[in-house]
Tab-separated table of C-alpha atoms in Angstrom:
chain	number	residue	atom	x	y	z
N	1	MET	CA	-0.188	-0.128	-0.014
N	2	GLU	CA	0.828	3.773	-0.750
N	3	GLU	CA	2.220	5.070	2.396
N	4	GLU	CA	0.106	7.850	3.622
N	5	GLN	CA	1.096	11.358	2.718
N	6	LYS	CA	1.732	13.566	6.198
N	7	GLU	CA	0.916	17.850	6.422
N	8	GLU	CA	4.095	19.012	7.776
N	9	ILE	CA	2.955	22.078	10.065
N	10	VAL	CA	5.874	24.678	9.633
N	11	ASP	CA	6.015	27.881	11.935
N	12	GLU	CA	9.542	29.861	10.443
N	13	GLU	CA	10.288	32.659	12.623
N	14	GLU	CA	14.022	32.800	11.307
N	15	ASN	CA	14.629	36.726	9.523
N	16	ASN	CA	10.969	37.167	9.652
N	17	GLY	CA	11.362	41.238	7.982
N	18	PRO	CA	10.119	42.305	5.003
N	19	SER	CA	13.971	41.877	3.592
N	20	GLY	CA	14.678	38.372	5.230
N	21	VAL	CA	16.858	40.985	7.447
N	22	LEU	CA	16.303	41.326	10.716
N	23	ASP	CA	15.974	45.147	11.001
N	24	PRO	CA	16.960	46.943	15.111
N	25	GLY	CA	14.113	49.168	14.090
N	26	LYS	CA	11.620	46.787	14.770
N	27	THR	CA	9.966	44.670	17.546
N	28	PRO	CA	10.560	41.568	17.646
N	29	SER	CA	7.285	40.635	16.088
N	30	GLU	CA	8.384	42.368	13.437
N	31	ASN	CA	11.112	41.169	13.584
N	32	PHE	CA	10.452	36.727	14.154
N	33	ASP	CA	7.294	35.240	13.178
N	34	LEU	CA	5.312	34.992	16.960
N	35	THR	CA	1.740	34.123	15.872
N	36	THR	CA	2.131	31.081	17.779
N	37	TRP	CA	3.641	32.482	21.095
N	38	ASN	CA	2.588	34.333	24.320
N	39	LEU	CA	5.330	35.954	26.666
N	40	SER	CA	6.042	34.939	30.590
N	41	ILE	CA	7.464	37.758	32.184
N	42	PRO	CA	8.225	38.265	35.921
N	43	GLU	CA	5.916	41.303	36.635
N	44	ASN	CA	2.794	41.330	38.864
N	45	LYS	CA	-0.329	40.363	36.907
N	46	GLY	CA	-1.666	41.350	40.439
N	47	ASN	CA	-2.165	38.545	42.433
N	48	GLY	CA	1.101	37.728	43.048
N	49	THR	CA	1.878	35.643	39.852
N	50	ALA	CA	3.898	36.186	36.763
N	51	THR	CA	2.370	38.055	33.928
N	52	THR	CA	1.439	36.531	30.448
N	53	ILE	CA	1.771	39.050	27.502
N	54	SER	CA	-0.949	36.991	25.071
N	55	VAL	CA	-0.639	35.705	21.075
N	56	SER	CA	-2.579	39.198	20.345
N	57	GLN	CA	-0.703	40.947	22.275
N	58	ILE	CA	2.977	39.572	21.968
N	59	ASN	CA	1.596	40.684	18.457
N	60	ALA	CA	0.672	43.534	18.298
N	61	SER	CA	4.191	45.520	18.500
N	62	TYR	CA	4.514	44.854	22.264
N	63	GLU	CA	8.386	45.711	24.108
N	64	ASN	CA	9.607	46.178	26.939
N	65	SER	CA	12.208	48.061	28.154
N	66	LYS	CA	13.008	46.170	31.224
N	67	TYR	CA	12.689	41.700	29.773
N	68	PHE	CA	11.800	41.649	26.034
N	69	PHE	CA	13.342	44.250	23.481
N	70	THR	CA	15.665	44.713	19.657
N	71	ALA	CA	18.788	44.835	20.014
N	72	ASP	CA	21.135	46.927	18.157
N	73	ASP	CA	21.209	44.240	16.099
N	74	GLY	CA	17.958	42.749	15.671
N	75	GLY	CA	18.090	40.166	17.526
N	76	MET	CA	15.713	39.367	20.154
N	77	VAL	CA	16.656	39.790	23.229
N	78	PHE	CA	15.639	38.059	26.984
N	79	LYS	CA	16.666	39.887	29.901
N	80	CYS	CA	15.437	38.693	33.541
N	81	PRO	CA	16.258	39.404	36.641
N	82	VAL	CA	16.804	36.980	40.123
N	83	ASP	CA	13.559	38.479	41.752
N	84	GLY	CA	10.740	38.790	40.546
N	85	PHE	CA	7.362	37.009	40.441
N	86	LYS	CA	6.830	33.399	39.160
N	87	THR	CA	4.588	31.414	37.060
N	88	SER	CA	2.911	29.496	39.862
N	89	VAL	CA	2.996	28.759	43.716
N	90	ASN	CA	4.800	25.870	42.162
N	91	THR	CA	7.777	27.393	40.522
N	92	SER	CA	10.526	28.710	42.512
N	93	TYR	CA	12.426	30.291	39.590
N	94	THR	CA	11.238	33.898	37.750
N	95	ARG	CA	11.568	33.691	33.580
N	96	VAL	CA	10.973	35.784	30.261
N	97	GLU	CA	10.168	32.885	28.062
N	98	LEU	CA	7.943	32.013	25.047
N	99	ARG	CA	5.279	29.688	25.311
N	100	GLU	CA	4.025	28.059	22.108
N	101	MET	CA	0.698	28.391	21.643
N	102	LEU	CA	-0.445	26.149	18.132
N	103	ARG	CA	-4.428	27.751	18.907
N	104	GLY	CA	-2.689	31.364	17.775
N	105	THR	CA	-5.501	33.887	19.028
N	106	ASN	CA	-8.114	31.085	19.053
N	107	THR	CA	-9.441	31.484	22.474
N	108	SER	CA	-12.181	29.256	22.546
N	109	ILE	CA	-9.340	26.438	22.536
N	110	LYS	CA	-8.560	25.904	26.220
N	111	THR	CA	-4.706	26.416	27.076
N	112	GLN	CA	-3.815	22.546	28.577
N	113	GLY	CA	-4.845	19.860	27.353
N	114	VAL	CA	-4.948	17.331	24.312
N	115	ASN	CA	-6.292	19.406	22.187
N	116	LYS	CA	-5.708	21.927	18.977
N	117	ASN	CA	-3.190	24.807	21.430
N	118	ASN	CA	-0.629	21.887	21.987
N	119	TRP	CA	1.410	17.811	20.357
N	120	VAL	CA	1.797	14.763	21.201
N	121	PHE	CA	4.007	11.957	20.667
N	122	GLY	CA	3.559	10.156	17.697
N	123	THR	CA	3.590	6.820	19.683
N	124	ALA	CA	0.912	8.346	21.690
N	125	PRO	CA	-2.576	6.427	20.960
N	126	THR	CA	-4.239	7.742	17.258
N	127	SER	CA	-7.244	9.098	19.425
N	128	ASP	CA	-4.300	11.522	21.140
N	129	LYS	CA	-2.706	12.047	18.208
N	130	ASN	CA	-6.210	13.129	15.947
N	131	ALA	CA	-7.238	15.831	18.969
N	132	ALA	CA	-3.961	17.787	18.756
N	133	ALA	CA	-2.672	20.163	17.227
N	134	GLY	CA	-0.175	18.464	16.172
N	135	TYR	CA	2.673	14.870	16.139
N	136	ASP	CA	6.153	14.978	17.276
N	137	GLY	CA	8.334	17.949	17.447
N	138	GLU	CA	11.253	20.009	15.606
N	139	MET	CA	12.658	22.757	17.373
N	140	SER	CA	16.045	25.358	16.580
N	141	ALA	CA	17.329	28.467	17.421
N	142	THR	CA	20.610	30.594	17.051
N	143	LEU	CA	21.038	32.672	20.158
N	144	ALA	CA	24.533	34.405	22.163
N	145	ILE	CA	24.285	33.985	25.824
N	146	ASN	CA	24.902	37.834	26.665
N	147	HIS	CA	25.084	37.799	30.601
N	148	VAL	CA	24.621	35.314	34.151
N	149	THR	CA	25.028	35.704	37.111
N	150	THR	CA	27.637	35.752	39.498
N	151	THR	CA	26.609	35.951	42.851
N	152	GLY	CA	23.341	33.614	44.559
N	153	ASN	CA	23.823	29.858	46.039
N	154	ASN	CA	27.295	27.684	44.512
N	155	SER	CA	23.923	25.610	42.845
N	156	HIS	CA	22.449	28.588	41.100
N	157	ILE	CA	25.412	31.065	39.378
N	158	GLY	CA	25.502	31.383	36.146
N	159	ARG	CA	22.651	28.887	35.106
N	160	VAL	CA	19.654	29.322	32.712
N	161	VAL	CA	17.620	27.380	30.337
N	162	ILE	CA	17.321	28.754	26.952
N	163	GLY	CA	14.890	25.888	25.211
N	164	GLN	CA	11.791	23.145	26.612
N	165	ILE	CA	10.045	21.140	26.067
N	166	HIS	CA	7.237	21.098	28.677
N	167	ALA	CA	4.634	18.058	29.465
N	168	ASN	CA	1.354	18.422	31.471
N	169	ASN	CA	3.359	18.125	35.058
N	170	ASP	CA	7.088	17.074	34.159
N	171	GLU	CA	10.254	18.131	30.336
N	172	PRO	CA	11.415	15.639	28.143
N	173	VAL	CA	14.005	18.227	27.565
N	174	ARG	CA	15.800	20.717	29.592
N	175	LEU	CA	18.372	23.061	27.448
N	176	TYR	CA	20.959	24.472	29.960
N	177	TYR	CA	23.265	26.722	29.448
N	178	ARG	CA	25.799	27.884	32.573
N	179	LYS	CA	28.691	29.611	33.172
N	180	LEU	CA	30.827	29.971	36.511
N	181	LYS	CA	32.262	32.974	37.491
N	182	ASN	CA	36.027	31.739	37.302
N	183	ASN	CA	35.349	30.645	33.561
N	184	THR	CA	35.430	32.659	30.144
N	185	LEU	CA	33.649	30.077	28.788
N	186	GLY	CA	29.844	27.526	29.487
N	187	SER	CA	28.810	24.809	29.187
N	188	ILE	CA	26.025	23.091	27.552
N	189	TYR	CA	24.132	20.220	29.141
N	190	PHE	CA	20.553	19.310	29.380
N	191	ALA	CA	17.044	16.926	31.887
N	192	HIS	CA	14.680	14.596	30.487
N	193	GLU	CA	12.330	13.987	33.381
N	194	PRO	CA	10.205	11.194	32.920
N	195	THR	CA	6.931	11.488	34.694
N	196	ASP	CA	6.131	9.965	38.319
N	197	GLY	CA	6.836	5.956	38.225
N	198	ASN	CA	8.925	5.665	35.183
N	199	GLY	CA	12.022	7.151	37.212
N	200	ASP	CA	14.304	9.285	37.599
N	201	GLU	CA	16.034	12.862	36.574
N	202	GLN	CA	18.198	12.120	33.693
N	203	TRP	CA	21.647	14.805	32.817
N	204	HIS	CA	22.954	14.349	29.856
N	205	GLU	CA	26.022	16.800	29.394
N	206	MET	CA	26.768	18.605	25.616
N	207	ILE	CA	29.882	21.113	26.272
N	208	GLY	CA	31.962	20.717	29.434
N	209	SER	CA	30.168	19.972	33.111
N	210	ARG	CA	27.648	20.732	34.996
N	211	SER	CA	29.206	20.983	38.578
N	212	ASN	CA	29.282	23.124	40.892
N	213	SER	CA	32.962	23.568	40.392
N	214	ALA	CA	33.550	22.326	36.703
N	215	ALA	CA	36.678	24.191	35.215
N	216	ASN	CA	36.924	26.419	32.577
N	217	PRO	CA	35.285	23.732	29.615
N	218	SER	CA	38.418	23.668	26.781
N	219	ASP	CA	35.194	23.668	24.253
N	220	GLY	CA	33.046	25.988	25.684
N	221	ILE	CA	31.077	28.647	24.771
N	222	ALA	CA	31.905	31.946	25.914
N	223	LEU	CA	29.323	35.010	26.762
N	224	ASP	CA	28.189	37.286	23.713
N	225	GLU	CA	29.564	34.189	20.784
N	226	LYS	CA	26.691	32.450	18.840
N	227	PHE	CA	25.694	28.999	18.473
N	228	SER	CA	22.540	26.728	18.192
N	229	TYR	CA	20.343	24.107	19.195
N	230	ASN	CA	17.887	21.664	17.564
N	231	ILE	CA	15.630	19.734	18.796
N	232	LYS	CA	13.774	17.011	17.691
N	233	VAL	CA	11.202	14.672	18.881
N	234	VAL	CA	9.897	11.743	16.879
N	235	GLY	CA	7.798	9.386	18.235
N	236	ASP	CA	9.723	8.032	21.549
N	237	ILE	CA	13.202	9.331	20.570
N	238	LEU	CA	14.385	12.482	21.470
N	239	THR	CA	17.585	14.310	20.020
N	240	VAL	CA	19.157	17.056	20.821
N	241	THR	CA	22.031	18.446	18.769
N	242	ILE	CA	24.353	21.687	19.364
N	243	ILE	CA	25.733	22.999	16.188
N	244	ARG	CA	28.804	26.023	16.465
N	245	GLU	CA	30.575	27.490	12.981
N	246	GLY	CA	34.019	25.757	12.227
N	247	LYS	CA	33.110	22.516	14.561
N	248	GLU	CA	31.532	19.552	14.077
N	249	ASP	CA	27.836	18.860	15.742
N	250	VAL	CA	27.433	17.402	19.712
N	251	VAL	CA	24.846	14.939	19.436
N	252	LYS	CA	22.901	13.144	22.383
N	253	THR	CA	19.935	10.756	22.204
N	254	VAL	CA	17.550	9.576	24.595
N	255	ASN	CA	14.353	7.707	24.382
N	256	MET	CA	11.634	7.593	26.152
N	257	ALA	CA	10.166	4.921	24.959
N	258	ASN	CA	9.629	4.024	29.248
N	259	SER	CA	9.599	7.741	29.910
N	260	GLY	CA	5.941	7.414	30.103
N	261	PHE	CA	4.746	10.858	27.552
N	262	ASN	CA	3.798	7.547	25.331
N	263	VAL	CA	0.193	7.406	26.556
N	264	ALA	CA	-3.189	8.985	26.666
N	265	GLY	CA	-3.373	12.107	28.135
N	266	GLN	CA	-0.281	13.613	28.087
N	267	TYR	CA	-0.004	17.254	26.322
N	268	MET	CA	3.019	19.262	24.525
N	269	TYR	CA	4.340	22.463	23.847
N	270	PHE	CA	7.830	23.944	23.066
N	271	LYS	CA	9.240	26.844	25.524
N	272	ALA	CA	11.954	28.934	24.042
N	273	GLY	CA	13.788	32.541	26.006
N	274	LEU	CA	14.963	32.562	29.129
N	275	TYR	CA	13.939	30.630	32.553
N	276	HIS	CA	16.607	31.759	35.325
N	277	LEU	CA	17.472	29.585	37.717
N	278	ASN	CA	19.322	30.816	40.255
N	279	ASN	CA	17.131	33.139	42.954
N	280	SER	CA	19.690	33.478	45.445
N	281	GLY	CA	21.170	36.058	44.104
N	282	ASP	CA	21.533	39.931	44.374
N	283	ASP	CA	18.523	41.270	43.568
N	284	THR	CA	20.534	43.236	40.963
N	285	ASP	CA	21.805	40.368	39.267
N	286	TYR	CA	20.193	38.910	35.915
N	287	ALA	CA	20.531	36.590	32.951
N	288	GLN	CA	19.996	38.009	29.296
N	289	VAL	CA	19.492	36.186	25.957
N	290	THR	CA	19.638	37.128	22.883
N	291	PHE	CA	17.957	34.964	19.726
N	292	TYR	CA	19.058	35.817	15.801
N	293	ALA	CA	16.205	32.665	14.744
N	294	LEU	CA	13.350	30.695	16.143
N	295	GLU	CA	12.100	27.583	14.555
N	296	LYS	CA	9.251	24.994	15.307
N	297	SER	CA	7.648	21.979	13.503
N	298	HIS	CA	5.455	19.318	14.240
N	299	THR	CA	3.835	17.015	11.884
N	300	LEU	CA	0.018	17.025	11.110
N	301	ASN	CA	-2.594	13.349	10.424
């Protein structure tokens, strides 16, 4: 039988200006296609939790000079302080971070759940694949880390998350950059967190070490150095790739067949930007990252 053709949902957020070049005179949504993203910033929305900038708001030329703005070179800047309001009472850290919203501006679709706002693994039950906006996913970004914290607890200093796949309650992947204050170069590693009852959190070092006392990584990434990452899920296989000009790609693969994400009711969404995993540094300390490209895609039944 001829293989069934699949339709791919593609959102391209790379160099989205009319000339194909990032324009420092434009807002982030004018340079990047943010039509399926919202944004969290660490300001009080009135109930003691962080503010969400909706898809409609972020695409109405939204900028915020404290947290989210266009750099002098046209990049999309995420800047996050140590202290600030969190997205929920269950979250310990601040963030200036995009959350994938496949529903776009159709707010009749709920944010959470196996529905047209989220995606599932290709190994999910057929009913969930049909109910979701798509299945499997790939996200690529080009970015530079501009600043990380130099104060706080030894386990907190210099660490940020720059990309995630988030599920109902767990994260199939959290991608970290970390530079210790006495090092000139930073490390890259990621966590894979199975669902409850399906094993412990796994750590995968890609460049350098995640240790609190790591030596300067010989092949590490400096502040303001551009690099790219790719996060891809096909079925139960997670692949994370770090790409740098003039160097071999660094690739790690995780088989998630026993991690509990391929069952009914588990839904996924990408996150990108800055999840700031330091809540113990000085109030004036902060992290900052600039994105130069952001792309994602899924497959539709």
